[in-house]
Amino acid sequence: MTDRLVDARVPRDLHTFIAGLPKAELHVHHVGSASPRIVAELAARHPDSKVPTDPEALVDYFTFTDFAHFIDVYLSVVDLIRTPEDVRLLTYEVARDLARQQVRYAEVTITPFSSTRRGIDESAFMAAIEDARKAAEAEFGTVLRWCFDIPGEAGLEAAEETVRLATDDRVRPEGLVSFGLGGPEIGVPRPQFKPYFDRAIAAGLHSVPHAGETTGPETVWDALTHLRAERIGHGTSSAQDPKLLAHLAEHRIPLEVCPTSNIATRAVRTIDEHPIKEFAKAGVIVTINSDDPPMFGTDLNNEYAVAARLLDLDERGLADLAKNAVDASFLDEPGRARIAAEIDTYTAGRLAT
Ligand SMILES: O=C(O)c1cccc(C(=O)CC[C@H]2O[C@@H](n3cnc4c(=O)[nH]cnc43)[C@H](O)[C@@H]2O)c1
Ligand SMILES: [Zn+2]
């Protein structure tokens, strides 16, 4: 835990509890998880890039005026990933950062279209992520699974390429469990992606689109109705629609809440105005996630600390929050039971001291 990430309004012993709590991360982007050290290393490998090589300068570079600016910067980091070795390095280091935070299981959102369109061979790309996934499980004990997302703004060509890579048995990676939709929402209606989600779902993948991050609750309804969403990425604007909150609660559709991300992209004005409390009050299943942690100056532990403050949680409340993510994950039942038991044992041990 770096001091920069310690919220002084949360008691230090709660930070310590969170740091050791076994966790699952359900909403974290592959490229968006590149640590300043990895971004600097990739920028040094590819010196024609405009991305700073100095980790200190990255703090300014990762300060966003709005969501569109965030996506511009995000794509400049995507441009640094040019070879299968870059992909392998990034993936392995992302797993190491997750393992350090006691993340036992993570579903990492990958945008394969962005890499294949930049010339990385698709088989080499899949081999690189799979090699890193297996190494991470063996060396760190962190289980990784993949969500392939369509970068919606890149259009139906991107949707077609993404669903092909996700469903063709000759290329789809073993670790793939879900299918998503990311990027800007404004001007990118969700219903147009229905045929691609239908194909992904028919191939056994779970539907987890972003919705209601930068547009209103109607986008969340579209994701539920047309894309058959099983979880919603962000879903922030759901708070504006009581019927939607009731629907999410009744149908047990979890929200992948990423509080600091919403502030960094200016989707929500201040952290105290974040609607997480309204979600919890309405009985919606809340999971806590980090989205693009180094770009937003956060990590998963800090997101749990933010949630503890906003939801007024003690150790048991935090353990329940961690179990929400385990239950909402696409890990098999024995795997979910194992992590849930680990959370219980850890919590009982900490409360007994
Ligand atoms: O790769 C391209 O060439 C390309 C062309 C046009 C548009 C795009 C994108 O819009 C890529 C978006 C990219 O952003 C990722 N991401 C990361 N964090 C978030 C988030 O909080 N909300 C939405 N999207 C996010 C997403 O996974 C895409 O990879 C790309
Ligand atoms: Zn996201």
Tab-separated table of C-alpha atoms and ligand atoms in Angstrom:
chain	number	residue	atom	x	y	z
A	1	MET	CA	0.000	0.000	0.000
A	2	THR	CA	1.598	3.299	-1.030
A	3	ASP	CA	0.816	6.388	1.056
A	4	ARG	CA	-0.685	8.064	-2.026
A	5	LEU	CA	-3.416	5.417	-1.900
A	6	VAL	CA	-4.213	5.589	1.801
A	7	ASP	CA	-7.510	7.417	2.383
A	8	ALA	CA	-6.890	9.141	5.734
A	9	ARG	CA	-10.636	9.073	6.454
A	10	VAL	CA	-10.536	5.271	6.667
A	11	PRO	CA	-8.977	3.854	9.860
A	12	ARG	CA	-5.533	2.378	9.295
A	13	ASP	CA	-6.550	-1.016	10.727
A	14	LEU	CA	-9.310	-1.237	8.087
A	15	HIS	CA	-6.704	-0.546	5.374
A	16	THR	CA	-4.602	-3.351	6.861
A	17	PHE	CA	-7.631	-5.660	6.914
A	18	ILE	CA	-8.364	-4.876	3.254
A	19	ALA	CA	-4.742	-5.418	2.219
A	20	GLY	CA	-4.852	-9.001	3.503
A	21	LEU	CA	-8.443	-9.798	2.462
A	22	PRO	CA	-8.643	-12.427	-0.331
A	23	LYS	CA	-10.483	-10.792	-3.231
A	24	ALA	CA	-11.900	-11.245	-6.727
A	25	GLU	CA	-11.640	-8.498	-9.355
A	26	LEU	CA	-14.339	-8.592	-12.046
A	27	HIS	CA	-13.793	-5.359	-13.957
A	28	VAL	CA	-10.218	-4.496	-14.824
A	29	HIS	CA	-8.851	-3.663	-18.266
A	30	HIS	CA	-5.711	-5.317	-19.598
A	31	VAL	CA	-3.957	-2.260	-21.080
A	32	GLY	CA	-5.490	-0.019	-18.423
A	33	SER	CA	-3.712	-2.058	-15.737
A	34	ALA	CA	-0.204	-1.352	-17.016
A	35	SER	CA	1.755	0.015	-14.052
A	36	PRO	CA	3.817	3.204	-14.511
A	37	ARG	CA	6.925	0.991	-14.529
A	38	ILE	CA	5.556	-1.176	-17.364
A	39	VAL	CA	4.265	1.832	-19.341
A	40	ALA	CA	7.710	3.447	-18.963
A	41	GLU	CA	9.422	0.217	-20.025
A	42	LEU	CA	7.180	-0.141	-23.097
A	43	ALA	CA	7.607	3.563	-23.951
A	44	ALA	CA	11.382	3.133	-23.765
A	45	ARG	CA	11.129	0.076	-26.072
A	46	HIS	CA	9.138	2.174	-28.573
A	47	PRO	CA	10.665	5.697	-28.368
A	48	ASP	CA	8.583	7.126	-31.243
A	49	SER	CA	5.565	7.141	-28.887
A	50	LYS	CA	4.258	10.326	-27.200
A	51	VAL	CA	3.766	8.482	-23.889
A	52	PRO	CA	6.247	9.741	-21.221
A	53	THR	CA	8.992	7.321	-20.187
A	54	ASP	CA	9.266	8.925	-16.754
A	55	PRO	CA	6.793	7.411	-14.232
A	56	GLU	CA	6.517	10.817	-12.476
A	57	ALA	CA	5.451	12.539	-15.726
A	58	LEU	CA	2.803	9.832	-16.158
A	59	VAL	CA	0.819	11.224	-13.221
A	60	ASP	CA	0.102	14.391	-15.265
A	61	TYR	CA	-0.360	12.404	-18.450
A	62	PHE	CA	-2.986	10.301	-16.639
A	63	THR	CA	-5.065	13.331	-15.548
A	64	PHE	CA	-8.168	13.458	-17.723
A	65	THR	CA	-10.416	16.336	-18.690
A	66	ASP	CA	-13.298	14.039	-19.638
A	67	PHE	CA	-14.099	10.512	-20.863
A	68	ALA	CA	-13.086	11.277	-24.477
A	69	HIS	CA	-9.677	12.513	-23.282
A	70	PHE	CA	-9.297	9.331	-21.208
A	71	ILE	CA	-9.942	7.181	-24.309
A	72	ASP	CA	-7.343	9.184	-26.328
A	73	VAL	CA	-4.717	8.596	-23.661
A	74	TYR	CA	-5.786	4.938	-23.319
A	75	LEU	CA	-5.255	4.404	-27.043
A	76	SER	CA	-1.786	5.994	-26.873
A	77	VAL	CA	-0.874	3.282	-24.350
A	78	VAL	CA	-2.493	0.632	-26.601
A	79	ASP	CA	-0.086	1.886	-29.309
A	80	LEU	CA	2.848	0.851	-27.102
A	81	ILE	CA	1.876	-2.804	-27.263
A	82	ARG	CA	3.296	-3.944	-30.553
A	83	THR	CA	4.710	-7.440	-30.193
A	84	PRO	CA	3.624	-10.708	-28.567
A	85	GLU	CA	6.489	-10.158	-26.064
A	86	ASP	CA	4.917	-6.811	-25.069
A	87	VAL	CA	1.568	-8.606	-24.591
A	88	ARG	CA	3.140	-11.352	-22.496
A	89	LEU	CA	5.076	-8.867	-20.322
A	90	LEU	CA	2.005	-6.706	-19.728
A	91	THR	CA	-0.235	-9.666	-18.845
A	92	TYR	CA	2.269	-11.273	-16.471
A	93	GLU	CA	2.967	-7.969	-14.678
A	94	VAL	CA	-0.755	-7.209	-14.350
A	95	ALA	CA	-1.167	-10.603	-12.652
A	96	ARG	CA	1.755	-9.852	-10.327
A	97	ASP	CA	0.124	-6.548	-9.259
A	98	LEU	CA	-3.186	-8.320	-8.617
A	99	ALA	CA	-1.505	-11.097	-6.610
A	100	ARG	CA	0.246	-8.495	-4.402
A	101	GLN	CA	-3.221	-7.270	-3.392
A	102	GLN	CA	-4.395	-10.768	-2.477
A	103	VAL	CA	-6.546	-11.019	-5.586
A	104	ARG	CA	-7.191	-14.738	-5.964
A	105	TYR	CA	-9.283	-14.479	-9.113
A	106	ALA	CA	-9.606	-11.816	-11.820
A	107	GLU	CA	-11.632	-11.457	-14.996
A	108	VAL	CA	-9.467	-9.211	-17.170
A	109	THR	CA	-11.083	-7.293	-20.037
A	110	ILE	CA	-9.004	-7.535	-23.196
A	111	THR	CA	-9.683	-5.783	-26.505
A	112	PRO	CA	-8.106	-8.156	-29.049
A	113	PHE	CA	-9.333	-6.048	-31.993
A	114	SER	CA	-7.057	-3.170	-30.921
A	115	SER	CA	-4.036	-5.473	-31.054
A	116	THR	CA	-4.845	-7.438	-34.211
A	117	ARG	CA	-5.665	-4.256	-36.148
A	118	ARG	CA	-2.255	-2.903	-35.098
A	119	GLY	CA	-0.605	-5.929	-36.717
A	120	ILE	CA	-0.083	-8.415	-33.896
A	121	ASP	CA	-0.684	-11.927	-35.190
A	122	GLU	CA	-3.868	-13.310	-33.583
A	123	SER	CA	-2.428	-16.735	-32.700
A	124	ALA	CA	0.688	-15.159	-31.189
A	125	PHE	CA	-1.535	-12.746	-29.213
A	126	MET	CA	-3.632	-15.603	-27.780
A	127	ALA	CA	-0.503	-17.646	-27.001
A	128	ALA	CA	1.032	-14.678	-25.133
A	129	ILE	CA	-1.992	-14.073	-22.869
A	130	GLU	CA	-2.445	-17.795	-22.208
A	131	ASP	CA	1.234	-18.289	-21.411
A	132	ALA	CA	1.082	-15.399	-18.901
A	133	ARG	CA	-2.203	-16.723	-17.439
A	134	LYS	CA	-0.721	-20.157	-16.769
A	135	ALA	CA	2.503	-18.685	-15.353
A	136	ALA	CA	0.507	-16.358	-13.071
A	137	GLU	CA	-1.560	-19.237	-11.690
A	138	ALA	CA	1.495	-21.427	-11.117
A	139	GLU	CA	3.752	-18.699	-9.682
A	140	PHE	CA	1.361	-16.324	-7.881
A	141	GLY	CA	-1.692	-18.537	-7.261
A	142	THR	CA	-3.907	-15.953	-8.986
A	143	VAL	CA	-6.451	-17.422	-11.393
A	144	LEU	CA	-7.057	-15.240	-14.466
A	145	ARG	CA	-9.945	-15.432	-16.893
A	146	TRP	CA	-10.591	-13.245	-19.939
A	147	CYS	CA	-13.443	-11.050	-21.137
A	148	PHE	CA	-13.065	-10.000	-24.791
A	149	ASP	CA	-14.731	-6.640	-25.373
A	150	ILE	CA	-15.865	-4.860	-28.517
A	151	PRO	CA	-14.512	-1.281	-28.683
A	152	GLY	CA	-17.956	0.017	-29.632
A	153	GLU	CA	-16.838	3.269	-31.215
A	154	ALA	CA	-14.740	1.293	-33.733
A	155	GLY	CA	-18.025	0.015	-35.200
A	156	LEU	CA	-19.402	-3.247	-36.512
A	157	GLU	CA	-16.122	-4.235	-38.148
A	158	ALA	CA	-14.640	-4.356	-34.635
A	159	ALA	CA	-17.699	-6.262	-33.378
A	160	GLU	CA	-17.336	-8.881	-36.134
A	161	GLU	CA	-13.605	-9.318	-35.524
A	162	THR	CA	-14.091	-9.576	-31.743
A	163	VAL	CA	-16.849	-12.184	-31.960
A	164	ARG	CA	-14.830	-14.178	-34.499
A	165	LEU	CA	-11.792	-14.233	-32.184
A	166	ALA	CA	-14.060	-15.149	-29.250
A	167	THR	CA	-15.912	-18.011	-30.927
A	168	ASP	CA	-13.562	-19.613	-33.462
A	169	ASP	CA	-12.348	-22.807	-31.770
A	170	ARG	CA	-9.025	-22.529	-33.591
A	171	VAL	CA	-8.172	-19.177	-31.972
A	172	ARG	CA	-10.283	-18.560	-28.859
A	173	PRO	CA	-8.188	-18.911	-25.719
A	174	GLU	CA	-8.998	-21.479	-23.054
A	175	GLY	CA	-9.290	-18.753	-20.377
A	176	LEU	CA	-12.069	-16.833	-22.140
A	177	VAL	CA	-15.321	-16.697	-20.148
A	178	SER	CA	-17.183	-13.586	-21.216
A	179	PHE	CA	-17.969	-11.022	-23.874
A	180	GLY	CA	-18.140	-7.263	-23.331
A	181	LEU	CA	-18.588	-3.870	-24.907
A	182	GLY	CA	-16.407	-0.878	-23.966
A	183	GLY	CA	-15.359	2.585	-25.044
A	184	PRO	CA	-17.588	5.665	-25.261
A	185	GLU	CA	-21.367	5.192	-24.980
A	186	ILE	CA	-22.474	8.519	-26.467
A	187	GLY	CA	-23.347	7.937	-30.138
A	188	VAL	CA	-22.776	4.184	-29.794
A	189	PRO	CA	-26.223	2.599	-29.259
A	190	ARG	CA	-26.085	-0.827	-27.607
A	191	PRO	CA	-28.843	-2.585	-29.648
A	192	GLN	CA	-26.698	-2.669	-32.834
A	193	PHE	CA	-24.413	-5.191	-31.083
A	194	LYS	CA	-27.203	-7.715	-30.407
A	195	PRO	CA	-26.255	-10.166	-33.199
A	196	TYR	CA	-22.652	-10.294	-31.951
A	197	PHE	CA	-23.698	-10.879	-28.348
A	198	ASP	CA	-26.151	-13.561	-29.534
A	199	ARG	CA	-23.282	-15.406	-31.238
A	200	ALA	CA	-20.993	-15.067	-28.217
A	201	ILE	CA	-23.720	-16.275	-25.843
A	202	ALA	CA	-24.509	-19.206	-28.154
A	203	ALA	CA	-20.817	-20.136	-27.942
A	204	GLY	CA	-21.101	-20.318	-24.138
A	205	LEU	CA	-19.777	-16.894	-23.163
A	206	HIS	CA	-21.302	-14.669	-20.475
A	207	SER	CA	-22.559	-11.188	-21.391
A	208	VAL	CA	-20.944	-8.298	-19.462
A	209	PRO	CA	-21.249	-5.015	-21.382
A	210	HIS	CA	-20.349	-1.583	-20.024
A	211	ALA	CA	-23.529	0.485	-19.725
A	212	GLY	CA	-24.697	3.562	-17.872
A	213	GLU	CA	-21.142	4.798	-17.328
A	214	THR	CA	-21.389	7.954	-19.459
A	215	THR	CA	-25.049	7.830	-20.559
A	216	GLY	CA	-28.369	7.422	-18.783
A	217	PRO	CA	-30.318	4.438	-17.445
A	218	GLU	CA	-31.849	3.705	-20.885
A	219	THR	CA	-28.422	2.338	-21.915
A	220	VAL	CA	-28.548	-0.109	-19.009
A	221	TRP	CA	-32.047	-1.216	-20.072
A	222	ASP	CA	-30.682	-1.698	-23.627
A	223	ALA	CA	-27.807	-3.803	-22.312
A	224	LEU	CA	-30.268	-5.981	-20.374
A	225	THR	CA	-32.841	-6.295	-23.129
A	226	HIS	CA	-30.725	-6.523	-26.279
A	227	LEU	CA	-27.383	-7.826	-25.028
A	228	ARG	CA	-28.810	-10.095	-22.291
A	229	ALA	CA	-26.321	-8.668	-19.762
A	230	GLU	CA	-25.611	-10.897	-16.751
A	231	ARG	CA	-23.616	-8.159	-15.027
A	232	ILE	CA	-23.331	-4.480	-15.873
A	233	GLY	CA	-20.005	-2.679	-16.221
A	234	HIS	CA	-20.417	0.437	-14.050
A	235	GLY	CA	-24.197	0.967	-14.394
A	236	THR	CA	-23.678	4.273	-12.559
A	237	SER	CA	-26.705	6.063	-14.011
A	238	SER	CA	-29.034	3.238	-12.876
A	239	ALA	CA	-29.472	5.306	-9.728
A	240	GLN	CA	-31.623	7.746	-11.753
A	241	ASP	CA	-34.273	5.079	-12.406
A	242	PRO	CA	-35.944	3.399	-9.389
A	243	LYS	CA	-37.644	0.795	-11.651
A	244	LEU	CA	-34.249	-0.175	-13.041
A	245	LEU	CA	-32.771	-0.504	-9.549
A	246	ALA	CA	-35.709	-2.723	-8.560
A	247	HIS	CA	-35.193	-4.826	-11.705
A	248	LEU	CA	-31.442	-5.240	-11.067
A	249	ALA	CA	-32.151	-6.236	-7.460
A	250	GLU	CA	-34.971	-8.650	-8.318
A	251	HIS	CA	-33.054	-10.370	-11.112
A	252	ARG	CA	-29.806	-10.374	-9.156
A	253	ILE	CA	-27.852	-8.590	-11.889
A	254	PRO	CA	-24.681	-7.343	-10.175
A	255	LEU	CA	-23.135	-3.973	-10.895
A	256	GLU	CA	-19.379	-3.789	-11.420
A	257	VAL	CA	-18.845	-0.549	-9.509
A	258	CYS	CA	-15.530	1.305	-10.017
A	259	PRO	CA	-15.799	4.429	-7.827
A	260	THR	CA	-12.463	6.175	-8.493
A	261	SER	CA	-12.744	5.544	-12.250
A	262	ASN	CA	-16.031	7.461	-12.294
A	263	ILE	CA	-14.349	10.474	-10.712
A	264	ALA	CA	-11.216	10.287	-12.894
A	265	THR	CA	-13.246	10.244	-16.129
A	266	ARG	CA	-15.591	12.880	-14.670
A	267	ALA	CA	-18.642	10.656	-15.051
A	268	VAL	CA	-19.436	11.528	-11.398
A	269	ARG	CA	-18.514	14.933	-9.922
A	270	THR	CA	-17.178	13.979	-6.493
A	271	ILE	CA	-16.711	10.721	-4.646
A	272	ASP	CA	-19.307	11.737	-2.054
A	273	GLU	CA	-21.872	12.038	-4.854
A	274	HIS	CA	-21.203	8.482	-6.065
A	275	PRO	CA	-24.495	6.515	-6.118
A	276	ILE	CA	-23.049	3.309	-4.594
A	277	LYS	CA	-25.111	3.840	-1.435
A	278	GLU	CA	-28.321	4.067	-3.466
A	279	PHE	CA	-27.435	0.761	-5.153
A	280	ALA	CA	-26.881	-0.951	-1.818
A	281	LYS	CA	-30.072	0.536	-0.319
A	282	ALA	CA	-32.097	-0.736	-3.282
A	283	GLY	CA	-30.745	-4.263	-2.718
A	284	VAL	CA	-28.633	-4.306	-5.882
A	285	ILE	CA	-25.613	-6.624	-5.721
A	286	VAL	CA	-22.576	-4.346	-5.612
A	287	THR	CA	-19.130	-5.595	-6.586
A	288	ILE	CA	-16.065	-3.383	-6.180
A	289	ASN	CA	-13.544	-3.080	-8.981
A	290	SER	CA	-10.641	-0.928	-10.147
A	291	ASP	CA	-11.199	-0.556	-13.968
A	292	ASP	CA	-7.857	1.007	-15.095
A	293	PRO	CA	-6.069	1.310	-11.753
A	294	PRO	CA	-2.714	3.033	-12.525
A	295	MET	CA	-4.399	5.414	-14.975
A	296	PHE	CA	-6.814	6.438	-12.231
A	297	GLY	CA	-4.203	6.510	-9.450
A	298	THR	CA	-5.874	3.691	-7.565
A	299	ASP	CA	-5.805	-0.037	-6.954
A	300	LEU	CA	-8.384	-2.590	-5.850
A	301	ASN	CA	-7.466	-2.228	-2.166
A	302	ASN	CA	-8.058	1.503	-2.367
A	303	GLU	CA	-11.435	0.922	-4.060
A	304	TYR	CA	-12.453	-1.287	-1.095
A	305	ALA	CA	-11.347	1.497	1.287
A	306	VAL	CA	-13.442	4.024	-0.660
A	307	ALA	CA	-16.419	1.637	-0.532
A	308	ALA	CA	-15.924	1.072	3.214
A	309	ARG	CA	-16.211	4.816	3.778
A	310	LEU	CA	-19.141	5.408	1.429
A	311	LEU	CA	-21.093	2.392	2.693
A	312	ASP	CA	-19.925	2.699	6.320
A	313	LEU	CA	-18.616	-0.870	6.401
A	314	ASP	CA	-16.643	-2.662	9.097
A	315	GLU	CA	-14.559	-5.823	8.589
A	316	ARG	CA	-17.619	-8.081	8.232
A	317	GLY	CA	-19.188	-5.698	5.725
A	318	LEU	CA	-15.980	-5.670	3.704
A	319	ALA	CA	-15.822	-9.470	3.780
A	320	ASP	CA	-19.430	-9.593	2.479
A	321	LEU	CA	-18.489	-7.164	-0.291
A	322	ALA	CA	-15.554	-9.377	-1.272
A	323	LYS	CA	-17.900	-12.386	-1.299
A	324	ASN	CA	-20.317	-10.528	-3.611
A	325	ALA	CA	-17.558	-10.445	-6.237
A	326	VAL	CA	-16.761	-14.132	-5.745
A	327	ASP	CA	-20.461	-15.080	-6.091
A	328	ALA	CA	-20.893	-12.857	-9.162
A	329	SER	CA	-17.825	-14.281	-10.874
A	330	PHE	CA	-17.765	-16.879	-13.638
A	331	LEU	CA	-15.386	-19.117	-11.725
A	332	ASP	CA	-16.620	-22.690	-11.256
A	333	GLU	CA	-18.486	-23.601	-8.036
A	334	PRO	CA	-15.546	-25.341	-6.266
A	335	GLY	CA	-13.322	-22.334	-7.029
A	336	ARG	CA	-15.913	-19.883	-5.698
A	337	ALA	CA	-16.419	-21.980	-2.553
A	338	ARG	CA	-12.647	-22.116	-1.972
A	339	ILE	CA	-12.193	-18.330	-2.100
A	340	ALA	CA	-15.345	-17.697	-0.025
A	341	ALA	CA	-14.008	-20.064	2.656
A	342	GLU	CA	-10.666	-18.275	2.555
A	343	ILE	CA	-12.436	-14.940	3.109
A	344	ASP	CA	-14.333	-16.391	6.106
A	345	THR	CA	-11.197	-17.898	7.650
A	346	TYR	CA	-9.232	-14.680	7.161
A	347	THR	CA	-12.024	-12.539	8.650
A	348	ALA	CA	-12.564	-14.811	11.654
A	349	GLY	CA	-8.806	-14.831	12.314
A	350	ARG	CA	-8.528	-11.056	12.113
A	351	LEU	CA	-11.571	-10.450	14.340
A	352	ALA	CA	-10.220	-12.883	16.953
A	353	THR	CA	-6.973	-10.910	17.403
B	1	LIG	O1	-8.234	0.217	-30.985
B	1	LIG	C1	-8.729	0.999	-31.790
B	1	LIG	O2	-8.218	1.199	-32.889
B	1	LIG	C2	-9.951	1.773	-31.436
B	1	LIG	C3	-10.600	2.532	-32.378
B	1	LIG	C4	-11.729	3.262	-32.012
B	1	LIG	C5	-12.203	3.236	-30.713
B	1	LIG	C6	-11.532	2.467	-29.784
B	1	LIG	C7	-12.016	2.468	-28.388
B	1	LIG	O3	-12.997	3.097	-28.081
B	1	LIG	C8	-11.275	1.712	-27.400
B	1	LIG	C9	-11.839	1.882	-26.018
B	1	LIG	C10	-11.088	1.018	-25.029
B	1	LIG	O4	-11.279	1.533	-23.747
B	1	LIG	C11	-11.281	0.463	-22.870
B	1	LIG	N1	-11.742	0.954	-21.584
B	1	LIG	C12	-10.935	1.066	-20.528
B	1	LIG	N2	-11.596	1.565	-19.504
B	1	LIG	C13	-12.864	1.784	-19.912
B	1	LIG	C14	-13.998	2.291	-19.265
B	1	LIG	O5	-14.026	2.681	-18.088
B	1	LIG	N3	-15.130	2.387	-20.011
B	1	LIG	C15	-15.168	1.992	-21.292
B	1	LIG	N4	-14.105	1.498	-21.939
B	1	LIG	C16	-12.955	1.399	-21.247
B	1	LIG	C17	-12.112	-0.569	-23.583
B	1	LIG	O6	-11.887	-1.855	-23.105
B	1	LIG	C18	-11.589	-0.415	-24.994
B	1	LIG	O7	-10.457	-1.228	-25.163
B	1	LIG	C19	-10.424	1.706	-30.121
B	2	ZN	ZN	-14.269	-0.584	-17.775
